[in-house]
Coordinates of C-alpha atoms and ligand atoms in Angstrom, one line a residue:
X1 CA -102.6 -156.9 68.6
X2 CA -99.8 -159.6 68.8
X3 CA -98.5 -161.1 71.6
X4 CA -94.6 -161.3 72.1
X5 CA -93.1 -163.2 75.5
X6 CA -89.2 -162.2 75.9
X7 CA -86.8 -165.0 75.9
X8 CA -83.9 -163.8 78.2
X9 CA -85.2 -160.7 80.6
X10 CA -81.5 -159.5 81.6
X11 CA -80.2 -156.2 80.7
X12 CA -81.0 -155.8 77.1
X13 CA -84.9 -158.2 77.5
X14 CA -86.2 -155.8 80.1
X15 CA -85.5 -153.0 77.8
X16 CA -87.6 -154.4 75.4
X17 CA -90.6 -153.9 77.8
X18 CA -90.2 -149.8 77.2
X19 CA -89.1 -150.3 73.0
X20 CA -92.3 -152.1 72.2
X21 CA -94.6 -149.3 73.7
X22 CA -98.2 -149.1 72.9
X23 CA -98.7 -148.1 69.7
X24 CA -96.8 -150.4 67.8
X25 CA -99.3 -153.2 67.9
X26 CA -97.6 -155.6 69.8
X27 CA -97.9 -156.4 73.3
X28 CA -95.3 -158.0 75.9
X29 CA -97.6 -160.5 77.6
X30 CA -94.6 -162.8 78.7
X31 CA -91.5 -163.8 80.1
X32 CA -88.9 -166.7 80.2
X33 CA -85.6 -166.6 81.7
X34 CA -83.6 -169.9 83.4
X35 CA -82.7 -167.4 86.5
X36 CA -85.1 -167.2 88.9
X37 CA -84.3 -163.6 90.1
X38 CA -85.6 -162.7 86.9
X39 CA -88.5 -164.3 86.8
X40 CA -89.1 -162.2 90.0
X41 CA -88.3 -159.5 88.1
X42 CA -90.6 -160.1 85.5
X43 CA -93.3 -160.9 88.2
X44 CA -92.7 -157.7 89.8
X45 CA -93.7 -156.0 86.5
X46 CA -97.0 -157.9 86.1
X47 CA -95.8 -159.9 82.8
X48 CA -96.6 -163.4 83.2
X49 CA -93.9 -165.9 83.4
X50 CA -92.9 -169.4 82.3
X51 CA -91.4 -172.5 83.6
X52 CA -89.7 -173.4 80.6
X53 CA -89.4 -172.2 77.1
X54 CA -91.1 -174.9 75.9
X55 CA -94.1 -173.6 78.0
X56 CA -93.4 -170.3 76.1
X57 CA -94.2 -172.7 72.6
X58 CA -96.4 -174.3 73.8
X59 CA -98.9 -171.6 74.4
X60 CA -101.4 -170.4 71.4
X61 CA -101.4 -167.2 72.3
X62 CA -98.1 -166.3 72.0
X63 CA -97.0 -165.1 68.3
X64 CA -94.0 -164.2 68.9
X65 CA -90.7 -164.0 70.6
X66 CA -88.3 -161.9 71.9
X67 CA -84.5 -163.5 71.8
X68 CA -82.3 -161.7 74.1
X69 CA -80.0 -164.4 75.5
X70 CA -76.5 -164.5 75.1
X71 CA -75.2 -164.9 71.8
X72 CA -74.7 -168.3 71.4
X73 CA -77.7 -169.6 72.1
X74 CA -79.7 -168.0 69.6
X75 CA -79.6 -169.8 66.7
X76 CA -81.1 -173.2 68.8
X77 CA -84.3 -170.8 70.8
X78 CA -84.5 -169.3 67.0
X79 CA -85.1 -172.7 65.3
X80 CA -87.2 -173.5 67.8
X81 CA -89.5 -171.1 68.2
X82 CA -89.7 -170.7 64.5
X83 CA -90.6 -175.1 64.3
X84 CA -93.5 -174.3 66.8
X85 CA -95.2 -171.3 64.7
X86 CA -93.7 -168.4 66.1
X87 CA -92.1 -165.6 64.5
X88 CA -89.1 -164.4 65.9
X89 CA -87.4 -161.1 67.0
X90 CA -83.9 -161.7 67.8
X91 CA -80.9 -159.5 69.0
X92 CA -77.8 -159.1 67.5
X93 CA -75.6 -160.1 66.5
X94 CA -77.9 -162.9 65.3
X95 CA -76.0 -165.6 65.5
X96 CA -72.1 -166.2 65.8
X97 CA -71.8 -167.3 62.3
X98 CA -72.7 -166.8 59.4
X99 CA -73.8 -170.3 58.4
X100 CA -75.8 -170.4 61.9
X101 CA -78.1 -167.4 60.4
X102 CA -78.7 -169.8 57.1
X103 CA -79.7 -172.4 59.2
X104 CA -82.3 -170.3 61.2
X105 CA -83.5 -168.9 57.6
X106 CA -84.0 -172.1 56.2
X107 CA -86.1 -172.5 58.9
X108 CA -87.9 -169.5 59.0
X109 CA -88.7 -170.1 55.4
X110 CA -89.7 -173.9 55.5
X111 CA -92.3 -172.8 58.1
X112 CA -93.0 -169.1 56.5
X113 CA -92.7 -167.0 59.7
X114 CA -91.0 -164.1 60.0
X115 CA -87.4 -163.6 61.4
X116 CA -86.0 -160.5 61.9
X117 CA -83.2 -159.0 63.9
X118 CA -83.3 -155.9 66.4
X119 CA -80.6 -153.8 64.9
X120 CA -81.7 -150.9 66.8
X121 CA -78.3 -148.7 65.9
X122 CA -80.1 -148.1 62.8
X123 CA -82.4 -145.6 64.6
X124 CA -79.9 -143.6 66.3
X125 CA -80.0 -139.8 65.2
X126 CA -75.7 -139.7 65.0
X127 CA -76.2 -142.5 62.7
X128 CA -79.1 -140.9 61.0
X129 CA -77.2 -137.3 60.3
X130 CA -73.8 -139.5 58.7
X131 CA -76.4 -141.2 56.4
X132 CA -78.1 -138.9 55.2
X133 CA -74.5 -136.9 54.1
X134 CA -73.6 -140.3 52.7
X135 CA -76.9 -141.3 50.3
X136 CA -77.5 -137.1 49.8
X137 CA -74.1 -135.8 49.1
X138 CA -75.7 -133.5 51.6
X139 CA -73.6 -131.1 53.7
X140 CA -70.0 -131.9 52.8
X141 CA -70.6 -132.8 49.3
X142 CA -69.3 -136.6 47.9
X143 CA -68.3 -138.4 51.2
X144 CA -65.2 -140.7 50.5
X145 CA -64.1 -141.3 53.7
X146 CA -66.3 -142.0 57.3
X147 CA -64.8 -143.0 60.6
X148 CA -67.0 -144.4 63.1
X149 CA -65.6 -145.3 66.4
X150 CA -66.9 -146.3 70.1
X151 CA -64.4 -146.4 72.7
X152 CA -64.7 -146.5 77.0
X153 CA -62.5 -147.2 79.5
X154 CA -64.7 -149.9 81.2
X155 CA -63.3 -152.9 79.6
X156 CA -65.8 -156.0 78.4
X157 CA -68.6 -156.2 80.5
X158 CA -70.5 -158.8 82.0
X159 CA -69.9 -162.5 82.0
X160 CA -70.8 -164.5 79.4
X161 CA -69.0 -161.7 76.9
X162 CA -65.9 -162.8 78.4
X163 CA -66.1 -166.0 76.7
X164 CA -65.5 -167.0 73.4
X165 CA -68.0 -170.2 73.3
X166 CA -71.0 -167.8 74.4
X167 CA -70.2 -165.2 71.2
X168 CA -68.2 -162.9 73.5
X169 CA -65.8 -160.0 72.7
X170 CA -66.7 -156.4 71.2
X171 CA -66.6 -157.4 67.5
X172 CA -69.4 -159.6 68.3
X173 CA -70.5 -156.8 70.2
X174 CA -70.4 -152.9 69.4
X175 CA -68.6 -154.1 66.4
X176 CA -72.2 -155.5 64.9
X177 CA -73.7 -151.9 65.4
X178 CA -70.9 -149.8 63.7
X179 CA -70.7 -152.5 60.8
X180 CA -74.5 -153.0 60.3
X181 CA -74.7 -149.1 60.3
X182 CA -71.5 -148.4 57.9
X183 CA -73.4 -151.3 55.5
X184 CA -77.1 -149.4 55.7
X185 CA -75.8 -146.0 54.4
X186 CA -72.8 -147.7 51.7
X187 CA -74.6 -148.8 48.5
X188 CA -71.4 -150.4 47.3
X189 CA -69.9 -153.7 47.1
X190 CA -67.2 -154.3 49.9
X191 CA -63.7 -154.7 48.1
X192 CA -60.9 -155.2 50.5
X193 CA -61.0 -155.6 54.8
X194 CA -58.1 -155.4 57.1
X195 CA -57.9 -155.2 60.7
X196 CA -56.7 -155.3 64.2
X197 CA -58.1 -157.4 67.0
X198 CA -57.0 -156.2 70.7
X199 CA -56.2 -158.5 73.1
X200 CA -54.8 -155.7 76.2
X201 CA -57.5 -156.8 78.4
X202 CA -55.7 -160.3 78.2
X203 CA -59.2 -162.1 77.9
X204 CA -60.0 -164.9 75.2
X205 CA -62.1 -162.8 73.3
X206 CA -61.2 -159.4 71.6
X207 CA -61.8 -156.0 73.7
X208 CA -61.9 -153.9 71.3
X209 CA -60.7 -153.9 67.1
X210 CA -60.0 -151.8 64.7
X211 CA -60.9 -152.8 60.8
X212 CA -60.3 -150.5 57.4
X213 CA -62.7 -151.7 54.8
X214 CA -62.8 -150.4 51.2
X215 CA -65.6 -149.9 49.0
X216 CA -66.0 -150.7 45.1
X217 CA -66.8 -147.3 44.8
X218 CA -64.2 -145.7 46.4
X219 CA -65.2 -145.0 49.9
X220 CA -63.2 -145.6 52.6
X221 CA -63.8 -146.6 56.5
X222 CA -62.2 -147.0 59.8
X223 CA -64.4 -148.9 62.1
X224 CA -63.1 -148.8 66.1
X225 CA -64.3 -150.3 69.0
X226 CA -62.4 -149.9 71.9
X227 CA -62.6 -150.7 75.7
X228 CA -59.5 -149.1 76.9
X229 CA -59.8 -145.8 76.0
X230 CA -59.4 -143.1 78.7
X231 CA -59.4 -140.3 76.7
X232 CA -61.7 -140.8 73.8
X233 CA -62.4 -139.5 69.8
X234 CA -64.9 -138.6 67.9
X235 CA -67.8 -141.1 67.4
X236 CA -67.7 -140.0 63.4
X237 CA -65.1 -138.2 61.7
X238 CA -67.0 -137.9 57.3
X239 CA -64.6 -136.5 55.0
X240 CA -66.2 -135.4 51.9
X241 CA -65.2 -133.4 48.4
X242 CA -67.1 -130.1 50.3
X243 CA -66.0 -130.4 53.9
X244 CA -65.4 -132.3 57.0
X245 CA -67.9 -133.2 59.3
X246 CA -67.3 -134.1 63.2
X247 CA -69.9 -135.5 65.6
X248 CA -68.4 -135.9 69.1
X249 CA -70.6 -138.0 70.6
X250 CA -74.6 -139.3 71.2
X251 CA -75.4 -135.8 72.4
X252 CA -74.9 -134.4 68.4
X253 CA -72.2 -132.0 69.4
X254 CA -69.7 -131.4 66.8
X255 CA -69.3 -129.2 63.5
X256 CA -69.3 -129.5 59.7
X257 CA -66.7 -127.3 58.4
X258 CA -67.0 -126.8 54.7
X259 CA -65.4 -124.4 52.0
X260 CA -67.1 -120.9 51.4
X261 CA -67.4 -121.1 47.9
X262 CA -69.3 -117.7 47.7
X263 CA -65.9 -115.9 48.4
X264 CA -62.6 -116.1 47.1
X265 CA -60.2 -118.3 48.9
X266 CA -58.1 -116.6 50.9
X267 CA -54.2 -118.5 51.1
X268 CA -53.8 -119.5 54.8
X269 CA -50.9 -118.0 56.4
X270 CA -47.8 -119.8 57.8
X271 CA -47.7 -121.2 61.4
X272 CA -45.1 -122.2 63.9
X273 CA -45.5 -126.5 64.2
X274 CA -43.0 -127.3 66.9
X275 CA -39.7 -126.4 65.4
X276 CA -40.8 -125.3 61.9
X277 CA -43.4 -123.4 60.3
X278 CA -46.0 -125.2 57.9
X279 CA -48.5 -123.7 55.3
X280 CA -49.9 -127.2 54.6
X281 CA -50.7 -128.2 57.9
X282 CA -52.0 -124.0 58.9
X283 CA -55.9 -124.5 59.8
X284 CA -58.0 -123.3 56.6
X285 CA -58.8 -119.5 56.7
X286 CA -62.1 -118.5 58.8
X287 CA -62.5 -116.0 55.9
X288 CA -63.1 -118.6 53.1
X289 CA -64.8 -121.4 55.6
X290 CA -68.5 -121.8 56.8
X291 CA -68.9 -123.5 60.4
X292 CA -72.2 -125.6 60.7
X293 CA -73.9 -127.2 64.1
X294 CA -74.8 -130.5 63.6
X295 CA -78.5 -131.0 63.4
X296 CA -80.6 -133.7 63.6
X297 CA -82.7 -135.4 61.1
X298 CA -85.3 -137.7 60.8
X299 CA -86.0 -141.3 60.2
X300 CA -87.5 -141.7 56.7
X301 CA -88.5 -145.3 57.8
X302 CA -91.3 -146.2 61.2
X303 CA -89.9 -147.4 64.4
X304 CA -88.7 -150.9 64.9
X305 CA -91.5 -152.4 66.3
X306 CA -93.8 -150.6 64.2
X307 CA -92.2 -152.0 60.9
X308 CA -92.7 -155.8 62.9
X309 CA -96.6 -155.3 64.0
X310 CA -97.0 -154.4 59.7
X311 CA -94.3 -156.8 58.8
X312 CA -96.7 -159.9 60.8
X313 CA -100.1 -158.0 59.2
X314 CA -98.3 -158.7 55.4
X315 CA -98.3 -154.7 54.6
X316 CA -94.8 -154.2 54.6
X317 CA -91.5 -155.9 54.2
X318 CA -89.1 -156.0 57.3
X319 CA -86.8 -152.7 57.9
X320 CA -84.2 -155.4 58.9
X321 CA -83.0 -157.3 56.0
X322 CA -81.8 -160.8 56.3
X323 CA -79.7 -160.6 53.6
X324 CA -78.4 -157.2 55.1
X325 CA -77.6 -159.1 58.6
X326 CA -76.1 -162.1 56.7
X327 CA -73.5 -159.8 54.8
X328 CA -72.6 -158.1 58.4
X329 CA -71.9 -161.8 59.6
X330 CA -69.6 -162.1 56.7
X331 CA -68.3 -158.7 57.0
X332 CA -67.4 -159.7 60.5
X333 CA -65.9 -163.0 59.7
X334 CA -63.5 -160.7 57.2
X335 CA -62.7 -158.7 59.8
X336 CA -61.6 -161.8 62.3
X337 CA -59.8 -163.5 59.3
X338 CA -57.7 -160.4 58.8
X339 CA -57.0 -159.5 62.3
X340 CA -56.0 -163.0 63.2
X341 CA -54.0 -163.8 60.0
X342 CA -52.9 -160.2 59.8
X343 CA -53.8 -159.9 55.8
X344 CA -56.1 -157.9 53.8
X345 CA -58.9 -160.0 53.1
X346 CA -59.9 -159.9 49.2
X347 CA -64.3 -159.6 49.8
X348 CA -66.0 -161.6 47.4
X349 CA -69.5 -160.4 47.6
X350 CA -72.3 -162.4 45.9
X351 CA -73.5 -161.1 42.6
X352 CA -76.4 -159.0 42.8
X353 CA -76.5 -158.4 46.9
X354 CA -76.2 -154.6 46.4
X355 CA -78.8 -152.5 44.7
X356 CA -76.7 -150.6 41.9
Ligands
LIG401 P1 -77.7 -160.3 80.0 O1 -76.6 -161.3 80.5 O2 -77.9 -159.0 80.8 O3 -79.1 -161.1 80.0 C1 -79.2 -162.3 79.4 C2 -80.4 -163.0 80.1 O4 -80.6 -164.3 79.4 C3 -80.1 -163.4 81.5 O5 -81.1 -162.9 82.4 C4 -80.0 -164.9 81.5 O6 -80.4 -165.5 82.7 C5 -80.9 -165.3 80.4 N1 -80.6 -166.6 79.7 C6 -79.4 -167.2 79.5 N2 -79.6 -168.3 78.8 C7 -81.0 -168.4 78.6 C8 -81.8 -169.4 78.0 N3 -81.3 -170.4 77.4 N4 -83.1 -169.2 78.0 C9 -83.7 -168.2 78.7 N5 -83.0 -167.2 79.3 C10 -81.6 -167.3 79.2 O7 -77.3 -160.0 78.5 P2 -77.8 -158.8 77.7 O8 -76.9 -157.7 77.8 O9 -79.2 -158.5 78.0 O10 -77.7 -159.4 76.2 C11 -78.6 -160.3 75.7 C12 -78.6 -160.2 74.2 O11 -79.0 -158.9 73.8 C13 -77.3 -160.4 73.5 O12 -77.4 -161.1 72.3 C14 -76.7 -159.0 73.3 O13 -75.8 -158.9 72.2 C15 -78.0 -158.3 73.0 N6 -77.9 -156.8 73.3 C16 -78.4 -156.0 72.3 C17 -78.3 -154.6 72.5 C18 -78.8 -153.7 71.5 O14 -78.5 -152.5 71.6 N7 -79.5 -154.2 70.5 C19 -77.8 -154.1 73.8 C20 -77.4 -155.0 74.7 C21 -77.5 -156.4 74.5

């Protein structure tokens, strides 16, 4: 068993109390936090607590930590924790640059512990059913379009995510979960990125973007994040040469409609659109069309913490990729250069970074 003591027990740290669970291998023992109620918190909950993270290095026992501060300060607790022997788990987005994560790796590596970062979106079962229609041509045949999209009506929230020194806005944000997730199921080199950063909230920081990225191999996608949204759309919207697929939300509802190749195709009939009638635009015939639920499917990798208790006893490698976080930190840096110089950013990727 390994011990881990959480860095940061706000919102997402105290979450992390329920994620690790008991089989996994690795216990919470500890927890540090510079606010005092949550120290109290933490106390409440039986964990033991710190005075100061370097207490938290200090301490033999401890083989790990948990980063879950705001964004900014994670490459400096990384680097840290990393000098005194620790390995490090670390949330997203892992660091507000990309030449912030190199540092931390050079690190990691000088010192040979392990560094990995809790992209937990990787897990999710919407996420899950695009990608395997994606890598499987399942479902709706060769997918050459995916649009992924989160959007409330809550604006930013919290504090820190107002500001731009502390790695605020929702590209830093969401924005890491829909990109990380769009990378893990796209074997392909990115070509081209454009995008739009909103500012309607009139903060510093973005509240929401919207980014079209290109792929070498010809798949497209539109990546949204929005906090303005009062009436939302779909969280995925695949296009693929057998169908289109739409899941509405986390709760998997949503359809795959697909071509009935097993009967002849039946012409669909004129409609009235407004003040004309339309054939193209006339819904395809129910005859000649097959309507799917959406169904879930499951992870063909282990649980995140899991994947780190083998990761620390040398079985496996990490689920997590650095490389694969380091080229969402680019990706994201794309997307920021594009929406604030309004161009479409040419991607150089580096040879050799995607699997062919
Ligand atoms: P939060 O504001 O709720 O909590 C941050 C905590 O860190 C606070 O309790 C604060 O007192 C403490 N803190 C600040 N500076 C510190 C320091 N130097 N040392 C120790 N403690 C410090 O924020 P949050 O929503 O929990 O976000 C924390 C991190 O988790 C962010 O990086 C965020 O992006 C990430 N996050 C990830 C997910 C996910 O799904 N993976 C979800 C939410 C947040």
């Amino acid at each position: 068993m390994k011990n881990l003591v959480i860095v940061g027990f706000g919102g997402m740290g105290s979450y992390h109390v329920e994620l690790v669970g008991a089989a996994s291998g690795i216990t919470v023992t500890g927890v540090y936090d510079i606010a005092p109620d949550r120290i109290q918190a933490a106390t409440e909950k039986g964990l033991e607590t710190y005075p100061s993270f370097e207490a938290v290095l200090a301490d033999e026992k401890v083989d790990a930590v948990l980063i879950a501060t705001p964004n900014d300060s994670h490459r400096k607790l990384a680097i840290a924790a990393l000098e005194a022997g620790k390995h490090v788990v670390c949330e997203k987005p892992v660091t507000i640059t990309s030449a912030d994560l190199e540092a931390i790796l050079t690190v990691a590596k000088k010192e040979n512990r392990t560094f990995t970062v809790h992209q937990n979106r990787r897990w999710d079962s919407d996420f899950l059913i695009v990608r395997d229609m994606v890598q499987k041509e399942a479902k709706i045949g060769n997918v050459f379009h995916v649009e992924s999209r989160v959007q409330g009506a809550n604006g930013i929230p919290g504090d820190w995510r107002h500001l731009k020194a502390q790695g605020g806005g929702m590209l830093l944000d969401w924005g890491v979960h829909l990109l990380d997730q769009l990378l893990f199921m796209t074997n392909s080199n990115i070509k081209t990125v454009s995008a739009n950063l909103s500012f309607i909230l009139g903060d510093e920081v973005d509240d929401g973007f919207t980014s079209f990225i290109t792929f070498e191999n010809g798949v497209t996608a539109l990546i949204e994040v929005g906090t303005t949204n009062y009436v939302k759309l779909p969280r995925w919207y695949v296009k693929g040469t057998e169908g289109t697929a739409v899941i509405q939300d986390w709760d998997l509802s949503g359809e795959i409609i697909a071509p009935d190749r097993t009967v002849a195709k039946v012409e669909p009939k004129p409609i009235q659109a407004g003040q004309g009638l339309t054939k193209t635009m006339a819904p395809p015939s129910e005859e000649s069309t097959t309507r799917s639920a959406i169904t879930p499917v499951a992870a063909d990798m282990s649980g995140f913490y899991d994947n780190f208790a083998s990761v620390l006893n040398g079985e496996v490698e990490p689920i997590v990729k650095n490389e694969e976080v380091h080229r969402v930190l680019r990706l994201i840096e794309a997307i920021f250069e594009a929406g604030e110089q309004n161009k479409v950013v040419d991607f150089q990727e580096e040879i050799g970074q995607v699997k062919a």
